[in-house]
Amino acid sequence: GHQKAERRPGIFALYVMFYPQLVAGPIERPGNLLRQLNERHAWDHARVVHGLQQMLWGFFKKLVIADRCALIVDQVYGDPSAYDGLGTLLATYLFALQIYCDFSGYTDIARGTSRLFGIELIRNFRQPYLSRNITEFWRTWHISLSNWLHDYLYVPLGGNRNGALSTYRNLMLTMLIGGLWHGASWTFVVWGGLHGLYLVAERAIGVSEHRGVRPPIRAGQLPSKLFTFALVSMTWVFFRADDFGQAMDVFRSLFSGSGGLPIEDVILVGVIALEVLLMDLYARRQPALMKVLQYPVVEGFAYGMLAVGVIVWSGGGGAQFIYFQF
């Protein structure tokens, strides 16, 4: 009863097959996309420029950052016992950055492509690794899927309407099914289950989306953000591992192992982390960065360097997007 039926087969088919977001999202509800498909769209120079810029960000995230992360991650996860705890930990954090840049890079390309046609797709990411807790993380990571799970699983199960125990059960079931949606493997079930436990724990101690756990040392929001990133990264081990045994090998390697990453790889980890942080701070329109990029020459140079990076510094052989397998 919330959406008027679309009676024109052509518009309906265009909604179903709208190619930029078709494979990996964002998952578009008819309320946003159908309305725009029924409108007329005229050429707009500024809109096209912004669309191309967003596509460039997406290509940079995928080809330069995500694919370069994959070179190290694949190497370490291929034989975890050959690396010491620090090397395995860095590879685990690199996979967190890889899947973020891989997936949000696709979203940027899809949103930028759509903008060329005058279509605005919904945002699918809002700097999730700057979240203060897991509840906030799931408000900012794969937003369209999170909303879908909330509206079509969590709420029909009862949501938070029938007391604390019922709420905890519904959170766990929603996240377990969300994990199983990615594939019929115990690793995905464990990944979803861990996030369910995180959400239940936060609900039990009264953590909300906008309020993090007060750190023992008062240093702003940084400790809670780092702690949240660490929790999320540990769950990514199960998401990345080919099977449960490989995931256990990775965790064992965190406390044992024989060799570390080469120094050039360690430096690369730092550079990649800085790049992702700067991109997310820019996306949040931090005043310091905005002051620097407000000059056309600086902005032109920045986008020029992104284009050069896509051409020159791409890592790997153009691997497919991670979410193409789901």
Short mmCIF file of C-alpha atoms in Angstrom, two decimals:
data_model
loop_
_atom_site.label_atom_id
_atom_site.label_comp_id
_atom_site.label_asym_id
_atom_site.label_seq_id
_atom_site.Cartn_x
_atom_site.Cartn_y
_atom_site.Cartn_z
CA GLY A 1 0.00 0.00 0.00
CA HIS A 2 2.99 2.36 -0.03
CA GLN A 3 3.79 2.23 -3.74
CA LYS A 4 1.51 2.90 -6.70
CA ALA A 5 1.69 0.10 -9.28
CA GLU A 6 3.63 0.85 -12.48
CA ARG A 7 1.33 0.00 -15.39
CA ARG A 8 3.69 0.72 -18.29
CA PRO A 9 5.73 -2.38 -19.22
CA GLY A 10 8.62 -0.33 -20.63
CA ILE A 11 9.14 1.70 -17.45
CA PHE A 12 8.76 -1.40 -15.29
CA ALA A 13 11.33 -3.28 -17.41
CA LEU A 14 13.73 -0.33 -17.19
CA TYR A 15 13.39 -0.34 -13.40
CA VAL A 16 14.10 -4.08 -13.19
CA MET A 17 17.05 -3.96 -15.63
CA PHE A 18 18.59 -0.58 -14.79
CA TYR A 19 22.12 -1.74 -15.49
CA PRO A 20 24.42 0.52 -13.39
CA GLN A 21 23.18 -0.89 -10.07
CA LEU A 22 22.00 -4.28 -11.31
CA VAL A 23 24.84 -6.56 -10.18
CA ALA A 24 26.00 -5.16 -6.84
CA GLY A 25 23.60 -2.39 -5.88
CA PRO A 26 22.65 -0.19 -4.30
CA ILE A 27 19.37 -2.08 -3.94
CA GLU A 28 16.90 0.45 -5.30
CA ARG A 29 13.34 0.52 -4.02
CA PRO A 30 10.72 1.58 -6.58
CA GLY A 31 9.85 4.68 -4.58
CA ASN A 32 13.15 6.33 -5.51
CA LEU A 33 14.00 4.92 -8.94
CA LEU A 34 10.58 4.56 -10.57
CA ARG A 35 9.75 8.17 -9.80
CA GLN A 36 12.89 9.36 -11.62
CA LEU A 37 12.34 7.05 -14.59
CA ASN A 38 8.95 8.70 -15.10
CA GLU A 39 10.51 12.19 -15.23
CA ARG A 40 12.06 13.96 -18.20
CA HIS A 41 15.80 14.67 -17.95
CA ALA A 42 17.63 17.45 -19.77
CA TRP A 43 21.37 17.85 -20.35
CA ASP A 44 23.11 19.41 -17.36
CA HIS A 45 26.83 20.12 -17.68
CA ALA A 46 27.50 20.32 -13.93
CA ARG A 47 25.65 17.06 -13.30
CA VAL A 48 27.67 15.25 -15.98
CA VAL A 49 30.94 16.59 -14.53
CA HIS A 50 29.97 15.42 -11.05
CA GLY A 51 28.98 12.03 -12.44
CA LEU A 52 32.33 11.56 -14.18
CA GLN A 53 34.18 12.68 -11.05
CA GLN A 54 32.33 10.13 -8.94
CA MET A 55 33.05 7.40 -11.48
CA LEU A 56 36.74 8.33 -11.31
CA TRP A 57 36.68 7.98 -7.52
CA GLY A 58 35.14 4.54 -7.97
CA PHE A 59 37.73 3.38 -10.50
CA PHE A 60 40.53 4.63 -8.22
CA LYS A 61 39.10 2.80 -5.21
CA LYS A 62 38.71 -0.45 -7.12
CA LEU A 63 41.75 -0.57 -9.43
CA VAL A 64 44.37 1.24 -7.35
CA ILE A 65 43.44 0.48 -3.73
CA ALA A 66 41.29 -2.68 -3.64
CA ASP A 67 43.19 -4.65 -6.29
CA ARG A 68 46.55 -3.66 -4.78
CA CYS A 69 45.35 -4.77 -1.33
CA ALA A 70 44.29 -8.08 -2.88
CA LEU A 71 47.88 -8.86 -3.93
CA ILE A 72 49.02 -8.95 -0.29
CA VAL A 73 45.82 -10.44 1.15
CA ASP A 74 45.80 -13.34 -1.32
CA GLN A 75 49.45 -14.03 -0.60
CA VAL A 76 49.02 -14.16 3.20
CA TYR A 77 45.70 -16.02 3.22
CA GLY A 78 47.13 -18.54 0.76
CA ASP A 79 49.60 -19.72 3.45
CA PRO A 80 48.91 -18.05 6.82
CA SER A 81 51.47 -20.16 8.70
CA ALA A 82 54.28 -18.56 6.69
CA TYR A 83 53.65 -15.16 8.31
CA ASP A 84 53.95 -13.88 11.85
CA GLY A 85 51.19 -12.26 13.84
CA LEU A 86 51.91 -8.73 12.64
CA GLY A 87 51.95 -9.75 8.97
CA THR A 88 48.66 -11.64 9.31
CA LEU A 89 47.08 -8.76 11.24
CA LEU A 90 48.10 -6.25 8.57
CA ALA A 91 46.71 -8.53 5.86
CA THR A 92 43.43 -8.80 7.78
CA TYR A 93 43.17 -5.03 8.06
CA LEU A 94 44.06 -4.76 4.38
CA PHE A 95 41.15 -7.03 3.47
CA ALA A 96 38.85 -4.72 5.43
CA LEU A 97 40.09 -1.87 3.24
CA GLN A 98 39.95 -4.05 0.12
CA ILE A 99 36.32 -5.05 0.45
CA TYR A 100 35.32 -1.51 1.39
CA CYS A 101 37.05 0.10 -1.59
CA ASP A 102 35.98 -2.73 -3.91
CA PHE A 103 32.32 -2.50 -2.95
CA SER A 104 32.00 1.26 -2.42
CA GLY A 105 34.04 1.73 -5.61
CA TYR A 106 31.37 -0.19 -7.53
CA THR A 107 28.70 1.94 -5.88
CA ASP A 108 30.51 5.14 -6.90
CA ILE A 109 30.76 3.95 -10.51
CA ALA A 110 27.07 2.98 -10.52
CA ARG A 111 25.97 6.29 -8.97
CA GLY A 112 28.22 8.30 -11.28
CA THR A 113 26.99 6.48 -14.37
CA SER A 114 23.38 6.99 -13.32
CA ARG A 115 24.02 10.68 -12.71
CA LEU A 116 25.04 11.04 -16.37
CA PHE A 117 21.44 10.10 -17.21
CA GLY A 118 19.99 12.42 -14.58
CA ILE A 119 19.23 9.55 -12.17
CA GLU A 120 20.27 9.83 -8.51
CA LEU A 121 20.76 6.44 -6.84
CA ILE A 122 20.67 6.24 -3.06
CA ARG A 123 23.89 6.34 -1.04
CA ASN A 124 25.11 2.90 -0.06
CA PHE A 125 28.03 3.87 2.19
CA ARG A 126 28.63 6.72 4.64
CA GLN A 127 32.22 6.23 5.84
CA PRO A 128 31.46 3.04 7.82
CA TYR A 129 34.98 2.65 9.22
CA LEU A 130 34.59 5.95 11.06
CA SER A 131 31.71 4.46 13.08
CA ARG A 132 31.80 4.56 16.87
CA ASN A 133 30.02 1.23 17.37
CA ILE A 134 28.62 -1.72 15.42
CA THR A 135 25.10 -0.31 15.40
CA GLU A 136 26.38 2.80 13.64
CA PHE A 137 28.48 0.64 11.33
CA TRP A 138 25.36 -1.13 10.04
CA ARG A 139 23.69 2.23 9.51
CA THR A 140 26.54 3.23 7.19
CA TRP A 141 27.69 -0.05 5.52
CA HIS A 142 25.73 -1.40 2.50
CA ILE A 143 22.87 0.83 3.60
CA SER A 144 20.40 -0.47 1.02
CA LEU A 145 20.87 -4.09 2.19
CA SER A 146 20.75 -3.08 5.87
CA ASN A 147 17.45 -1.29 5.26
CA TRP A 148 16.12 -4.28 3.32
CA LEU A 149 17.04 -6.69 6.15
CA HIS A 150 15.46 -4.33 8.66
CA ASP A 151 12.20 -3.86 6.75
CA TYR A 152 11.71 -7.41 5.45
CA LEU A 153 13.25 -9.54 8.22
CA TYR A 154 13.76 -7.69 11.50
CA VAL A 155 10.41 -5.85 11.58
CA PRO A 156 8.27 -8.84 10.43
CA LEU A 157 9.97 -10.99 13.08
CA GLY A 158 8.73 -8.52 15.68
CA GLY A 159 11.55 -5.99 15.82
CA ASN A 160 11.90 -4.54 19.31
CA ARG A 161 8.20 -4.60 20.12
CA ASN A 162 8.03 -7.64 22.43
CA GLY A 163 10.69 -7.12 25.05
CA ALA A 164 14.45 -7.48 25.32
CA LEU A 165 14.79 -11.24 24.76
CA SER A 166 12.60 -11.12 21.67
CA THR A 167 14.64 -8.19 20.33
CA TYR A 168 17.91 -10.09 20.85
CA ARG A 169 16.48 -13.14 19.05
CA ASN A 170 15.30 -11.03 16.13
CA LEU A 171 18.69 -9.31 15.81
CA MET A 172 20.50 -12.66 15.78
CA LEU A 173 18.13 -14.23 13.24
CA THR A 174 18.36 -11.20 10.96
CA MET A 175 22.15 -11.19 10.94
CA LEU A 176 22.40 -14.98 10.58
CA ILE A 177 20.08 -14.89 7.56
CA GLY A 178 22.01 -11.88 6.24
CA GLY A 179 25.19 -13.94 6.46
CA LEU A 180 23.57 -16.93 4.78
CA TRP A 181 22.38 -14.64 1.96
CA HIS A 182 26.03 -14.26 0.91
CA GLY A 183 26.49 -17.99 0.44
CA ALA A 184 25.69 -21.44 1.82
CA SER A 185 28.87 -21.69 3.87
CA TRP A 186 29.55 -21.86 7.60
CA THR A 187 32.01 -18.99 7.24
CA PHE A 188 29.23 -16.62 6.18
CA VAL A 189 26.96 -17.90 8.94
CA VAL A 190 29.69 -17.26 11.54
CA TRP A 191 30.32 -13.80 10.05
CA GLY A 192 26.64 -12.91 10.37
CA GLY A 193 26.39 -14.50 13.81
CA LEU A 194 29.30 -12.47 15.17
CA HIS A 195 27.71 -9.26 13.99
CA GLY A 196 24.47 -10.40 15.58
CA LEU A 197 26.29 -10.94 18.89
CA TYR A 198 27.89 -7.49 18.61
CA LEU A 199 24.49 -5.87 18.05
CA VAL A 200 22.88 -7.82 20.90
CA ALA A 201 25.71 -6.84 23.27
CA GLU A 202 25.40 -3.19 22.33
CA ARG A 203 21.63 -3.24 22.76
CA ALA A 204 22.04 -4.94 26.16
CA ILE A 205 24.43 -2.29 27.48
CA GLY A 206 22.46 0.59 26.00
CA VAL A 207 24.68 1.65 23.10
CA SER A 208 22.79 3.55 20.39
CA GLU A 209 23.78 4.56 16.88
CA HIS A 210 24.81 8.04 18.04
CA ARG A 211 26.48 7.13 21.33
CA GLY A 212 29.60 5.05 21.58
CA VAL A 213 30.92 3.21 24.61
CA ARG A 214 32.79 5.67 26.83
CA PRO A 215 36.49 4.75 26.60
CA PRO A 216 38.49 4.26 29.80
CA ILE A 217 40.88 7.00 28.63
CA ARG A 218 39.06 10.11 27.50
CA ALA A 219 40.52 10.91 24.08
CA GLY A 220 37.49 11.90 22.05
CA GLN A 221 35.89 9.35 19.78
CA LEU A 222 39.11 7.82 18.41
CA PRO A 223 39.32 4.82 20.81
CA SER A 224 35.76 3.70 20.11
CA LYS A 225 36.28 4.08 16.35
CA LEU A 226 39.50 2.05 16.43
CA PHE A 227 37.85 -0.60 18.62
CA THR A 228 34.88 -0.85 16.24
CA PHE A 229 37.18 -1.14 13.21
CA ALA A 230 39.13 -3.93 14.96
CA LEU A 231 35.92 -5.85 15.76
CA VAL A 232 34.66 -5.55 12.19
CA SER A 233 38.04 -6.56 10.76
CA MET A 234 38.13 -9.77 12.82
CA THR A 235 34.76 -10.81 11.38
CA TRP A 236 36.05 -10.19 7.86
CA VAL A 237 38.44 -13.13 8.40
CA PHE A 238 35.49 -15.53 8.08
CA PHE A 239 34.11 -13.58 5.12
CA ARG A 240 37.42 -13.78 3.24
CA ALA A 241 38.44 -17.35 4.13
CA ASP A 242 37.69 -20.09 1.62
CA ASP A 243 36.50 -22.37 4.42
CA PHE A 244 36.35 -22.63 8.19
CA GLY A 245 39.74 -24.35 8.37
CA GLN A 246 41.49 -21.51 6.58
CA ALA A 247 39.86 -19.00 8.92
CA MET A 248 41.22 -20.93 11.92
CA ASP A 249 44.68 -21.00 10.29
CA VAL A 250 44.57 -17.21 10.00
CA PHE A 251 43.65 -16.79 13.68
CA ARG A 252 46.37 -19.25 14.72
CA SER A 253 48.87 -17.28 12.65
CA LEU A 254 48.02 -14.17 14.66
CA PHE A 255 49.73 -15.82 17.65
CA SER A 256 52.44 -17.77 15.81
CA GLY A 257 54.10 -17.96 12.43
CA SER A 258 57.58 -17.63 11.06
CA GLY A 259 57.91 -14.68 8.68
CA GLY A 260 56.78 -11.08 8.31
CA LEU A 261 55.74 -8.94 5.38
CA PRO A 262 58.50 -7.22 3.40
CA ILE A 263 59.11 -3.64 4.50
CA GLU A 264 57.79 -2.29 1.19
CA ASP A 265 54.47 -4.05 1.84
CA VAL A 266 54.30 -2.59 5.34
CA ILE A 267 54.86 0.90 3.90
CA LEU A 268 52.19 0.21 1.28
CA VAL A 269 49.72 -0.68 4.05
CA GLY A 270 50.32 2.71 5.67
CA VAL A 271 49.91 4.57 2.37
CA ILE A 272 46.68 2.75 1.55
CA ALA A 273 45.25 3.38 5.01
CA LEU A 274 46.06 7.09 4.67
CA GLU A 275 44.44 7.24 1.22
CA VAL A 276 41.22 5.65 2.50
CA LEU A 277 41.14 7.95 5.53
CA LEU A 278 41.59 11.05 3.38
CA MET A 279 38.86 9.91 0.98
CA ASP A 280 36.43 9.36 3.83
CA LEU A 281 37.29 12.66 5.47
CA TYR A 282 36.74 14.40 2.13
CA ALA A 283 33.40 12.60 1.74
CA ARG A 284 32.45 13.99 5.16
CA ARG A 285 33.43 17.47 3.93
CA GLN A 286 36.03 18.10 6.61
CA PRO A 287 36.73 21.88 6.71
CA ALA A 288 40.51 21.59 6.38
CA LEU A 289 40.34 19.47 3.23
CA MET A 290 37.55 21.55 1.72
CA LYS A 291 39.61 24.73 2.11
CA VAL A 292 42.46 23.14 0.16
CA LEU A 293 40.25 21.74 -2.62
CA GLN A 294 38.14 24.86 -3.12
CA TYR A 295 40.67 26.21 -5.63
CA PRO A 296 40.00 24.96 -9.21
CA VAL A 297 43.72 24.41 -9.90
CA VAL A 298 44.09 22.20 -6.82
CA GLU A 299 40.88 20.30 -7.56
CA GLY A 300 41.93 19.78 -11.19
CA PHE A 301 45.34 18.53 -10.09
CA ALA A 302 43.72 16.12 -7.58
CA TYR A 303 41.40 14.59 -10.17
CA GLY A 304 44.25 14.48 -12.67
CA MET A 305 46.31 12.48 -10.19
CA LEU A 306 43.38 10.12 -9.66
CA ALA A 307 43.23 9.52 -13.42
CA VAL A 308 46.99 8.95 -13.59
CA GLY A 309 46.71 6.56 -10.65
CA VAL A 310 44.04 4.50 -12.38
CA ILE A 311 46.23 4.21 -15.49
CA VAL A 312 49.66 3.72 -13.88
CA TRP A 313 49.22 2.31 -10.36
CA SER A 314 46.47 -0.23 -10.83
CA GLY A 315 47.24 -3.38 -8.87
CA GLY A 316 46.66 -6.93 -10.08
CA GLY A 317 45.09 -7.95 -13.35
CA GLY A 318 41.71 -6.29 -13.07
CA ALA A 319 40.05 -8.77 -10.74
CA GLN A 320 36.26 -8.90 -10.71
CA PHE A 321 34.34 -7.10 -8.00
CA ILE A 322 34.05 -9.14 -4.80
CA TYR A 323 30.27 -8.80 -4.63
CA PHE A 324 29.84 -10.19 -8.15
CA GLN A 325 30.01 -13.67 -6.58
CA PHE A 326 26.92 -13.20 -4.42
#
